[in-house]
Amino acid sequence: MKTLSLTPQTKVLVLTGAGVSAESGVPTFRGMDGLWEGHRVEEVASPEGFAADPQLVWRFYSLRREGALEVNPNPGHVALAKLEERLGDRYLLATQNVDGLHARAGSRRMLAIHGELFQSRCEKCAVPFADQKTYFDTLPKCETCGGAVRPHIVWFGEMLNPRHLEQVGEFIQAGGSDLHFFAIGTSGLVYPAAGFVQIARSVGAMTWLIDAAPSREFASQFDEVIVGKSGEVLPFLLGERSER
Ligand code: APR
């Protein structure tokens, strides 16, 4: 298997998806056939779903909070945190995962582009705050204005934080042909994250896909495709070589 050679100029942008947390025991959305307790995931992960049945949505996210607290980062998360230690500001992680496992493994230069499971926000005040609580019966209300409190998650049909996209774009532009772009454990079905590879290619970056079962269509967009579990591939791929 190939290993990543680092030079003093190398910059690394990593995009992670649900597959990176699979070995920790967090189920991938599409691995559940898009269904949760018989509900389509869009029903419990959309503004329309929250407006129609906030109790159901909070039950879904309360169970996910409970589940995420029971699992731990795996060697894939740890290998990425170690790579960040070596590269400093020449490293950026954009994760689609909301489970907090990258941060628990030590990642800091990280954008949680789909939101954070352990944050909530008032629909009106819109300021996110740390929240590990579960809400199965009583729904949370904003202490300031009494408005409905929702999970701080980017739901289907919602925009990503424009600042996050700007930061990714600036990092890619600055990296140019010194950039290595890694997509890891993501099916490449959800935009705009699925489009990062094309932006990276347009500046001459080297592009890598690491996935246990990549689709042919997504894989065809990358220079290197490594088929395997991220917890097994990443420690080897990222740990073998040191900076020259
Ligand atoms: N190692 C590497 N890849 C894996 C592993 C593993 N151990 N297990 C599964 N995979 C791969 C699958 O082959 C698949 O390509 O991870 C990918 C998971 O794909 P999805 O479930 O579609 O997850 P993701 O791409 O993160 O979804 C994007 O869509 O569901 C919404 O907002 C949610 O952030 C999510 C977004």
PDB file of C-alpha atoms and ligand atoms in Angstrom:
ATOM      1  CA  MET A   1       0.000   0.000   0.000  1.00  0.00           C
ATOM      2  CA  LYS A   2       1.139   3.563  -0.711  1.00  0.00           C
ATOM      3  CA  THR A   3       2.209   5.866   2.084  1.00  0.00           C
ATOM      4  CA  LEU A   4       2.017   9.632   2.191  1.00  0.00           C
ATOM      5  CA  SER A   5       5.418  11.333   1.877  1.00  0.00           C
ATOM      6  CA  LEU A   6       5.516  14.703   3.575  1.00  0.00           C
ATOM      7  CA  THR A   7       7.772  17.537   2.441  1.00  0.00           C
ATOM      8  CA  PRO A   8       8.044  20.902   4.252  1.00  0.00           C
ATOM      9  CA  GLN A   9       5.606  22.315   1.659  1.00  0.00           C
ATOM     10  CA  THR A  10       2.963  19.581   1.885  1.00  0.00           C
ATOM     11  CA  LYS A  11      -0.515  20.733   2.847  1.00  0.00           C
ATOM     12  CA  VAL A  12      -3.289  18.289   3.649  1.00  0.00           C
ATOM     13  CA  LEU A  13      -7.036  18.829   3.465  1.00  0.00           C
ATOM     14  CA  VAL A  14      -9.117  15.955   4.808  1.00  0.00           C
ATOM     15  CA  LEU A  15     -12.842  15.457   4.283  1.00  0.00           C
ATOM     16  CA  THR A  16     -14.352  12.765   6.472  1.00  0.00           C
ATOM     17  CA  GLY A  17     -17.763  11.101   6.448  1.00  0.00           C
ATOM     18  CA  ALA A  18     -19.704   8.551   8.403  1.00  0.00           C
ATOM     19  CA  GLY A  19     -17.379   5.683   7.408  1.00  0.00           C
ATOM     20  CA  VAL A  20     -14.609   7.060   9.635  1.00  0.00           C
ATOM     21  CA  SER A  21     -16.805   6.527  12.692  1.00  0.00           C
ATOM     22  CA  ALA A  22     -18.173   3.153  11.577  1.00  0.00           C
ATOM     23  CA  GLU A  23     -15.417   1.200  13.353  1.00  0.00           C
ATOM     24  CA  SER A  24     -16.243   3.094  16.551  1.00  0.00           C
ATOM     25  CA  GLY A  25     -19.747   1.649  16.301  1.00  0.00           C
ATOM     26  CA  VAL A  26     -21.616   4.699  14.975  1.00  0.00           C
ATOM     27  CA  PRO A  27     -24.013   3.524  12.257  1.00  0.00           C
ATOM     28  CA  THR A  28     -23.673   5.280   8.863  1.00  0.00           C
ATOM     29  CA  PHE A  29     -26.872   6.978   7.674  1.00  0.00           C
ATOM     30  CA  ARG A  30     -26.974   5.196   4.369  1.00  0.00           C
ATOM     31  CA  GLY A  31     -25.974   1.943   6.029  1.00  0.00           C
ATOM     32  CA  MET A  32     -29.320   2.054   7.828  1.00  0.00           C
ATOM     33  CA  ASP A  33     -31.036   2.121   4.388  1.00  0.00           C
ATOM     34  CA  GLY A  34     -31.951   5.722   5.115  1.00  0.00           C
ATOM     35  CA  LEU A  35     -34.473   4.594   7.707  1.00  0.00           C
ATOM     36  CA  TRP A  36     -34.657   5.162  11.457  1.00  0.00           C
ATOM     37  CA  GLU A  37     -37.423   3.378  13.389  1.00  0.00           C
ATOM     38  CA  GLY A  38     -39.327   3.218  10.112  1.00  0.00           C
ATOM     39  CA  HIS A  39     -38.998   6.962   9.432  1.00  0.00           C
ATOM     40  CA  ARG A  40     -37.126   8.312   6.449  1.00  0.00           C
ATOM     41  CA  VAL A  41     -34.021  10.106   7.706  1.00  0.00           C
ATOM     42  CA  GLU A  42     -35.207  13.291   5.947  1.00  0.00           C
ATOM     43  CA  GLU A  43     -38.255  13.240   8.247  1.00  0.00           C
ATOM     44  CA  VAL A  44     -36.087  13.561  11.337  1.00  0.00           C
ATOM     45  CA  ALA A  45     -33.258  15.615   9.838  1.00  0.00           C
ATOM     46  CA  SER A  46     -34.979  18.506   8.104  1.00  0.00           C
ATOM     47  CA  PRO A  47     -36.562  21.832   9.098  1.00  0.00           C
ATOM     48  CA  GLU A  48     -39.890  20.549   7.795  1.00  0.00           C
ATOM     49  CA  GLY A  49     -39.594  17.462   9.989  1.00  0.00           C
ATOM     50  CA  PHE A  50     -38.820  19.586  13.046  1.00  0.00           C
ATOM     51  CA  ALA A  51     -41.778  21.891  12.359  1.00  0.00           C
ATOM     52  CA  ALA A  52     -44.097  18.890  11.945  1.00  0.00           C
ATOM     53  CA  ASP A  53     -42.930  16.801  14.910  1.00  0.00           C
ATOM     54  CA  PRO A  54     -40.226  18.315  17.157  1.00  0.00           C
ATOM     55  CA  GLN A  55     -40.676  15.540  19.710  1.00  0.00           C
ATOM     56  CA  LEU A  56     -39.794  12.874  17.142  1.00  0.00           C
ATOM     57  CA  VAL A  57     -36.772  14.865  15.974  1.00  0.00           C
ATOM     58  CA  TRP A  58     -35.535  15.365  19.541  1.00  0.00           C
ATOM     59  CA  ARG A  59     -36.020  11.666  20.250  1.00  0.00           C
ATOM     60  CA  PHE A  60     -33.839  10.848  17.236  1.00  0.00           C
ATOM     61  CA  TYR A  61     -31.085  13.271  18.305  1.00  0.00           C
ATOM     62  CA  SER A  62     -31.368  12.339  21.989  1.00  0.00           C
ATOM     63  CA  LEU A  63     -30.735   8.702  21.070  1.00  0.00           C
ATOM     64  CA  ARG A  64     -27.807   9.767  18.881  1.00  0.00           C
ATOM     65  CA  ARG A  65     -26.383  11.780  21.785  1.00  0.00           C
ATOM     66  CA  GLU A  66     -26.672   8.750  24.055  1.00  0.00           C
ATOM     67  CA  GLY A  67     -25.092   6.531  21.404  1.00  0.00           C
ATOM     68  CA  ALA A  68     -22.199   8.918  20.722  1.00  0.00           C
ATOM     69  CA  LEU A  69     -21.333   9.075  24.431  1.00  0.00           C
ATOM     70  CA  GLU A  70     -20.974   5.293  24.516  1.00  0.00           C
ATOM     71  CA  VAL A  71     -18.392   5.060  21.724  1.00  0.00           C
ATOM     72  CA  ASN A  72     -14.753   6.072  21.421  1.00  0.00           C
ATOM     73  CA  PRO A  73     -12.429   7.367  18.693  1.00  0.00           C
ATOM     74  CA  ASN A  74     -10.786   4.604  16.648  1.00  0.00           C
ATOM     75  CA  PRO A  75      -7.251   4.397  15.163  1.00  0.00           C
ATOM     76  CA  GLY A  76      -8.415   6.321  12.077  1.00  0.00           C
ATOM     77  CA  HIS A  77      -9.404   9.367  14.160  1.00  0.00           C
ATOM     78  CA  VAL A  78      -6.148   9.097  16.109  1.00  0.00           C
ATOM     79  CA  ALA A  79      -3.976   8.872  12.960  1.00  0.00           C
ATOM     80  CA  LEU A  80      -5.570  12.076  11.623  1.00  0.00           C
ATOM     81  CA  ALA A  81      -4.982  13.912  14.912  1.00  0.00           C
ATOM     82  CA  LYS A  82      -1.323  12.819  14.805  1.00  0.00           C
ATOM     83  CA  LEU A  83      -0.969  14.075  11.234  1.00  0.00           C
ATOM     84  CA  GLU A  84      -2.327  17.440  12.369  1.00  0.00           C
ATOM     85  CA  GLU A  85       0.331  17.538  15.115  1.00  0.00           C
ATOM     86  CA  ARG A  86       3.018  17.120  12.463  1.00  0.00           C
ATOM     87  CA  LEU A  87       1.625  19.610   9.952  1.00  0.00           C
ATOM     88  CA  GLY A  88       0.206  22.374  12.153  1.00  0.00           C
ATOM     89  CA  ASP A  89      -1.437  25.060  10.018  1.00  0.00           C
ATOM     90  CA  ARG A  90      -0.631  23.102   6.853  1.00  0.00           C
ATOM     91  CA  TYR A  91      -3.498  20.783   7.849  1.00  0.00           C
ATOM     92  CA  LEU A  92      -7.268  21.253   7.800  1.00  0.00           C
ATOM     93  CA  LEU A  93     -10.029  18.756   8.508  1.00  0.00           C
ATOM     94  CA  ALA A  94     -13.590  19.260   7.276  1.00  0.00           C
ATOM     95  CA  THR A  95     -15.826  16.620   8.794  1.00  0.00           C
ATOM     96  CA  GLN A  96     -19.397  15.802   7.886  1.00  0.00           C
ATOM     97  CA  ASN A  97     -19.665  13.841  11.116  1.00  0.00           C
ATOM     98  CA  VAL A  98     -21.454  15.436  14.030  1.00  0.00           C
ATOM     99  CA  ASP A  99     -20.420  12.849  16.641  1.00  0.00           C
ATOM    100  CA  GLY A 100     -17.467  14.768  18.130  1.00  0.00           C
ATOM    101  CA  LEU A 101     -15.066  11.808  17.783  1.00  0.00           C
ATOM    102  CA  HIS A 102     -12.411  13.754  15.847  1.00  0.00           C
ATOM    103  CA  ALA A 103     -12.217  16.360  18.623  1.00  0.00           C
ATOM    104  CA  ARG A 104     -12.070  13.625  21.267  1.00  0.00           C
ATOM    105  CA  ALA A 105      -9.120  12.074  19.370  1.00  0.00           C
ATOM    106  CA  GLY A 106      -7.301  15.426  19.519  1.00  0.00           C
ATOM    107  CA  SER A 107      -8.181  17.126  16.208  1.00  0.00           C
ATOM    108  CA  ARG A 108      -8.322  20.922  16.569  1.00  0.00           C
ATOM    109  CA  ARG A 109      -7.917  22.417  13.096  1.00  0.00           C
ATOM    110  CA  MET A 110     -11.345  21.187  12.207  1.00  0.00           C
ATOM    111  CA  LEU A 111     -14.568  22.453  10.677  1.00  0.00           C
ATOM    112  CA  ALA A 112     -17.716  20.528  11.646  1.00  0.00           C
ATOM    113  CA  ILE A 113     -19.409  21.443   8.373  1.00  0.00           C
ATOM    114  CA  HIS A 114     -22.641  19.537   9.128  1.00  0.00           C
ATOM    115  CA  GLY A 115     -22.941  20.832  12.687  1.00  0.00           C
ATOM    116  CA  GLU A 116     -22.352  19.323  16.104  1.00  0.00           C
ATOM    117  CA  LEU A 117     -24.419  16.717  17.903  1.00  0.00           C
ATOM    118  CA  PHE A 118     -23.529  18.133  21.319  1.00  0.00           C
ATOM    119  CA  GLN A 119     -24.664  21.661  20.531  1.00  0.00           C
ATOM    120  CA  SER A 120     -28.155  23.146  20.338  1.00  0.00           C
ATOM    121  CA  ARG A 121     -29.465  26.555  19.363  1.00  0.00           C
ATOM    122  CA  CYS A 122     -32.623  28.622  19.679  1.00  0.00           C
ATOM    123  CA  GLU A 123     -34.406  28.912  16.347  1.00  0.00           C
ATOM    124  CA  LYS A 124     -34.695  32.684  16.856  1.00  0.00           C
ATOM    125  CA  CYS A 125     -31.509  33.703  18.721  1.00  0.00           C
ATOM    126  CA  ALA A 126     -29.494  31.260  16.556  1.00  0.00           C
ATOM    127  CA  VAL A 127     -26.464  31.172  18.876  1.00  0.00           C
ATOM    128  CA  PRO A 128     -25.169  27.616  19.369  1.00  0.00           C
ATOM    129  CA  PHE A 129     -24.404  26.396  22.884  1.00  0.00           C
ATOM    130  CA  ALA A 130     -22.943  23.199  24.355  1.00  0.00           C
ATOM    131  CA  ASP A 131     -25.716  20.756  25.231  1.00  0.00           C
ATOM    132  CA  GLN A 132     -25.322  17.093  26.162  1.00  0.00           C
ATOM    133  CA  LYS A 133     -28.877  16.709  27.455  1.00  0.00           C
ATOM    134  CA  THR A 134     -31.500  14.393  26.066  1.00  0.00           C
ATOM    135  CA  TYR A 135     -35.099  15.461  25.475  1.00  0.00           C
ATOM    136  CA  PHE A 136     -37.582  12.605  25.296  1.00  0.00           C
ATOM    137  CA  ASP A 137     -40.607  14.170  27.027  1.00  0.00           C
ATOM    138  CA  THR A 138     -40.176  17.886  27.651  1.00  0.00           C
ATOM    139  CA  LEU A 139     -38.873  19.892  24.720  1.00  0.00           C
ATOM    140  CA  PRO A 140     -36.210  22.531  25.403  1.00  0.00           C
ATOM    141  CA  LYS A 141     -37.090  26.232  25.292  1.00  0.00           C
ATOM    142  CA  CYS A 142     -34.721  29.190  24.940  1.00  0.00           C
ATOM    143  CA  GLU A 143     -33.956  30.763  28.311  1.00  0.00           C
ATOM    144  CA  THR A 144     -33.679  34.203  26.706  1.00  0.00           C
ATOM    145  CA  CYS A 145     -36.689  34.423  24.413  1.00  0.00           C
ATOM    146  CA  GLY A 146     -38.729  31.268  25.016  1.00  0.00           C
ATOM    147  CA  GLY A 147     -38.272  30.153  21.391  1.00  0.00           C
ATOM    148  CA  ALA A 148     -37.929  26.528  20.313  1.00  0.00           C
ATOM    149  CA  VAL A 149     -34.467  25.026  20.762  1.00  0.00           C
ATOM    150  CA  ARG A 150     -33.232  22.700  18.011  1.00  0.00           C
ATOM    151  CA  PRO A 151     -30.147  20.541  17.431  1.00  0.00           C
ATOM    152  CA  HIS A 152     -27.214  22.496  15.941  1.00  0.00           C
ATOM    153  CA  ILE A 153     -27.127  20.279  12.864  1.00  0.00           C
ATOM    154  CA  VAL A 154     -27.134  21.219   9.186  1.00  0.00           C
ATOM    155  CA  TRP A 155     -30.282  19.446   8.070  1.00  0.00           C
ATOM    156  CA  PHE A 156     -31.306  18.332   4.591  1.00  0.00           C
ATOM    157  CA  GLY A 157     -32.228  21.403   2.573  1.00  0.00           C
ATOM    158  CA  GLU A 158     -30.178  23.765   4.766  1.00  0.00           C
ATOM    159  CA  MET A 159     -27.121  25.811   3.845  1.00  0.00           C
ATOM    160  CA  LEU A 160     -23.700  25.127   5.275  1.00  0.00           C
ATOM    161  CA  ASN A 161     -22.023  27.897   7.250  1.00  0.00           C
ATOM    162  CA  PRO A 162     -20.595  30.093   4.446  1.00  0.00           C
ATOM    163  CA  ARG A 163     -17.484  30.830   6.555  1.00  0.00           C
ATOM    164  CA  HIS A 164     -16.671  27.093   6.620  1.00  0.00           C
ATOM    165  CA  LEU A 165     -16.887  26.875   2.831  1.00  0.00           C
ATOM    166  CA  GLU A 166     -14.725  29.977   2.472  1.00  0.00           C
ATOM    167  CA  GLN A 167     -12.081  28.468   4.750  1.00  0.00           C
ATOM    168  CA  VAL A 168     -12.030  25.242   2.744  1.00  0.00           C
ATOM    169  CA  GLY A 169     -11.817  27.210  -0.517  1.00  0.00           C
ATOM    170  CA  GLU A 170      -8.995  29.424   0.769  1.00  0.00           C
ATOM    171  CA  PHE A 171      -7.053  26.394   2.031  1.00  0.00           C
ATOM    172  CA  ILE A 172      -7.352  24.675  -1.351  1.00  0.00           C
ATOM    173  CA  GLN A 173      -6.271  27.785  -3.258  1.00  0.00           C
ATOM    174  CA  ALA A 174      -3.287  28.326  -0.944  1.00  0.00           C
ATOM    175  CA  GLY A 175      -2.298  24.657  -1.242  1.00  0.00           C
ATOM    176  CA  GLY A 176      -2.241  24.432  -5.032  1.00  0.00           C
ATOM    177  CA  SER A 177      -0.090  21.590  -6.283  1.00  0.00           C
ATOM    178  CA  ASP A 178       1.433  21.126  -2.775  1.00  0.00           C
ATOM    179  CA  LEU A 179      -2.009  20.033  -1.567  1.00  0.00           C
ATOM    180  CA  HIS A 180      -3.042  16.476  -0.870  1.00  0.00           C
ATOM    181  CA  PHE A 181      -6.812  16.131  -0.605  1.00  0.00           C
ATOM    182  CA  PHE A 182      -8.190  13.089   1.190  1.00  0.00           C
ATOM    183  CA  ALA A 183     -11.855  12.042   1.180  1.00  0.00           C
ATOM    184  CA  ILE A 184     -12.333   9.316   3.782  1.00  0.00           C
ATOM    185  CA  GLY A 185     -15.412   7.218   4.500  1.00  0.00           C
ATOM    186  CA  THR A 186     -17.841   9.362   2.556  1.00  0.00           C
ATOM    187  CA  SER A 187     -20.147   8.217  -0.220  1.00  0.00           C
ATOM    188  CA  GLY A 188     -19.840  11.498  -2.135  1.00  0.00           C
ATOM    189  CA  LEU A 189     -23.588  11.865  -2.460  1.00  0.00           C
ATOM    190  CA  VAL A 190     -24.079  15.027  -0.424  1.00  0.00           C
ATOM    191  CA  TYR A 191     -22.998  18.423  -1.736  1.00  0.00           C
ATOM    192  CA  PRO A 192     -21.181  20.731  -1.379  1.00  0.00           C
ATOM    193  CA  ALA A 193     -18.690  18.382   0.348  1.00  0.00           C
ATOM    194  CA  ALA A 194     -18.884  15.933  -2.566  1.00  0.00           C
ATOM    195  CA  GLY A 195     -17.597  18.715  -4.825  1.00  0.00           C
ATOM    196  CA  PHE A 196     -14.400  19.450  -2.863  1.00  0.00           C
ATOM    197  CA  VAL A 197     -12.463  16.897  -4.912  1.00  0.00           C
ATOM    198  CA  GLN A 198     -13.132  18.760  -8.144  1.00  0.00           C
ATOM    199  CA  ILE A 199     -12.047  22.066  -6.613  1.00  0.00           C
ATOM    200  CA  ALA A 200      -8.871  20.383  -5.348  1.00  0.00           C
ATOM    201  CA  ARG A 201      -8.189  18.902  -8.785  1.00  0.00           C
ATOM    202  CA  SER A 202      -8.637  22.307 -10.398  1.00  0.00           C
ATOM    203  CA  VAL A 203      -5.626  23.681  -8.467  1.00  0.00           C
ATOM    204  CA  GLY A 204      -3.431  20.663  -9.250  1.00  0.00           C
ATOM    205  CA  ALA A 205      -3.784  18.856  -5.901  1.00  0.00           C
ATOM    206  CA  MET A 206      -3.163  15.145  -5.469  1.00  0.00           C
ATOM    207  CA  THR A 207      -6.476  13.495  -4.561  1.00  0.00           C
ATOM    208  CA  TRP A 208      -7.011  10.367  -2.475  1.00  0.00           C
ATOM    209  CA  LEU A 209     -10.151   8.390  -1.629  1.00  0.00           C
ATOM    210  CA  ILE A 210     -10.147   5.919   1.245  1.00  0.00           C
ATOM    211  CA  ASP A 211     -13.374   3.981   1.619  1.00  0.00           C
ATOM    212  CA  ALA A 212     -14.453   0.456   2.521  1.00  0.00           C
ATOM    213  CA  ALA A 213     -16.835   0.259  -0.453  1.00  0.00           C
ATOM    214  CA  PRO A 214     -16.484   3.271  -2.766  1.00  0.00           C
ATOM    215  CA  SER A 215     -18.908   3.843  -5.600  1.00  0.00           C
ATOM    216  CA  ARG A 216     -17.315   3.642  -9.035  1.00  0.00           C
ATOM    217  CA  GLU A 217     -18.601   7.093  -9.926  1.00  0.00           C
ATOM    218  CA  PHE A 218     -17.085   8.862  -6.909  1.00  0.00           C
ATOM    219  CA  ALA A 219     -13.857   6.847  -7.095  1.00  0.00           C
ATOM    220  CA  SER A 220     -13.325   7.832 -10.738  1.00  0.00           C
ATOM    221  CA  GLN A 221     -12.696  11.429  -9.634  1.00  0.00           C
ATOM    222  CA  PHE A 222      -9.579  10.590  -7.556  1.00  0.00           C
ATOM    223  CA  ASP A 223      -5.923   9.986  -8.418  1.00  0.00           C
ATOM    224  CA  GLU A 224      -5.534   7.253  -5.776  1.00  0.00           C
ATOM    225  CA  VAL A 225      -8.265   5.017  -4.397  1.00  0.00           C
ATOM    226  CA  ILE A 226      -7.555   2.820  -1.393  1.00  0.00           C
ATOM    227  CA  VAL A 227     -10.305   0.342  -0.641  1.00  0.00           C
ATOM    228  CA  GLY A 228     -10.282  -0.513   3.038  1.00  0.00           C
ATOM    229  CA  LYS A 229     -11.416   0.419   6.499  1.00  0.00           C
ATOM    230  CA  SER A 230     -10.149   3.818   7.586  1.00  0.00           C
ATOM    231  CA  GLY A 231      -9.142   2.548  11.036  1.00  0.00           C
ATOM    232  CA  GLU A 232      -6.824   0.042   9.359  1.00  0.00           C
ATOM    233  CA  VAL A 233      -5.611   2.088   6.380  1.00  0.00           C
ATOM    234  CA  LEU A 234      -4.937   5.487   7.975  1.00  0.00           C
ATOM    235  CA  PRO A 235      -2.398   4.532  10.677  1.00  0.00           C
ATOM    236  CA  PHE A 236      -0.241   2.919   8.005  1.00  0.00           C
ATOM    237  CA  LEU A 237      -0.794   5.462   5.245  1.00  0.00           C
ATOM    238  CA  LEU A 238      -0.142   8.465   7.458  1.00  0.00           C
ATOM    239  CA  GLY A 239       2.264   7.092  10.022  1.00  0.00           C
ATOM    240  CA  GLU A 240       5.030   5.388   8.067  1.00  0.00           C
ATOM    241  CA  ARG A 241       6.963   8.363   6.757  1.00  0.00           C
ATOM    242  CA  SER A 242       8.245  11.379   8.623  1.00  0.00           C
ATOM    243  CA  GLU A 243       9.113  14.846   7.362  1.00  0.00           C
ATOM    244  CA  ARG A 244      12.354  15.231   5.454  1.00  0.00           C
TER     245      ARG A 244
HETATM  246  N1  APR B   1     -13.883   2.732   6.652  1.00  0.00           N
HETATM  247  C1  APR B   1     -13.982   3.509   5.539  1.00  0.00           C
HETATM  248  N2  APR B   1     -15.136   3.718   4.893  1.00  0.00           N
HETATM  249  C2  APR B   1     -16.240   3.112   5.370  1.00  0.00           C
HETATM  250  C3  APR B   1     -16.229   2.291   6.517  1.00  0.00           C
HETATM  251  C4  APR B   1     -14.960   2.102   7.163  1.00  0.00           C
HETATM  252  N3  APR B   1     -14.827   1.342   8.266  1.00  0.00           N
HETATM  253  N4  APR B   1     -17.488   1.847   6.753  1.00  0.00           N
HETATM  254  C5  APR B   1     -18.257   2.385   5.787  1.00  0.00           C
HETATM  255  N5  APR B   1     -17.519   3.154   4.951  1.00  0.00           N
HETATM  256  C6  APR B   1     -17.945   3.984   3.825  1.00  0.00           C
HETATM  257  C7  APR B   1     -19.100   3.478   2.980  1.00  0.00           C
HETATM  258  O1  APR B   1     -18.622   2.609   1.959  1.00  0.00           O
HETATM  259  C8  APR B   1     -19.673   4.792   2.414  1.00  0.00           C
HETATM  260  O2  APR B   1     -19.034   5.136   1.192  1.00  0.00           O
HETATM  261  O3  APR B   1     -18.377   5.224   4.371  1.00  0.00           O
HETATM  262  C9  APR B   1     -19.303   5.824   3.469  1.00  0.00           C
HETATM  263  C10 APR B   1     -20.471   6.338   4.291  1.00  0.00           C
HETATM  264  O4  APR B   1     -21.360   6.997   3.438  1.00  0.00           O
HETATM  265  P1  APR B   1     -22.677   7.724   4.001  1.00  0.00           P
HETATM  266  O5  APR B   1     -23.399   6.841   4.956  1.00  0.00           O
HETATM  267  O6  APR B   1     -23.403   8.218   2.802  1.00  0.00           O
HETATM  268  O7  APR B   1     -22.082   8.931   4.876  1.00  0.00           O
HETATM  269  P2  APR B   1     -21.601  10.365   4.455  1.00  0.00           P
HETATM  270  O8  APR B   1     -20.940  10.370   3.120  1.00  0.00           O
HETATM  271  O9  APR B   1     -20.849  10.891   5.619  1.00  0.00           O
HETATM  272  O10 APR B   1     -22.967  11.159   4.351  1.00  0.00           O
HETATM  273  C11 APR B   1     -22.923  12.531   4.105  1.00  0.00           C
HETATM  274  O11 APR B   1     -25.271  12.805   4.444  1.00  0.00           O
HETATM  275  O12 APR B   1     -26.577  11.561   5.807  1.00  0.00           O
HETATM  276  C12 APR B   1     -26.184  12.853   5.542  1.00  0.00           C
HETATM  277  O13 APR B   1     -25.606  14.797   6.770  1.00  0.00           O
HETATM  278  C13 APR B   1     -25.414  13.388   6.724  1.00  0.00           C
HETATM  279  O14 APR B   1     -23.107  13.975   6.978  1.00  0.00           O
HETATM  280  C14 APR B   1     -23.995  13.073   6.364  1.00  0.00           C
HETATM  281  C15 APR B   1     -24.007  13.251   4.855  1.00  0.00           C
END
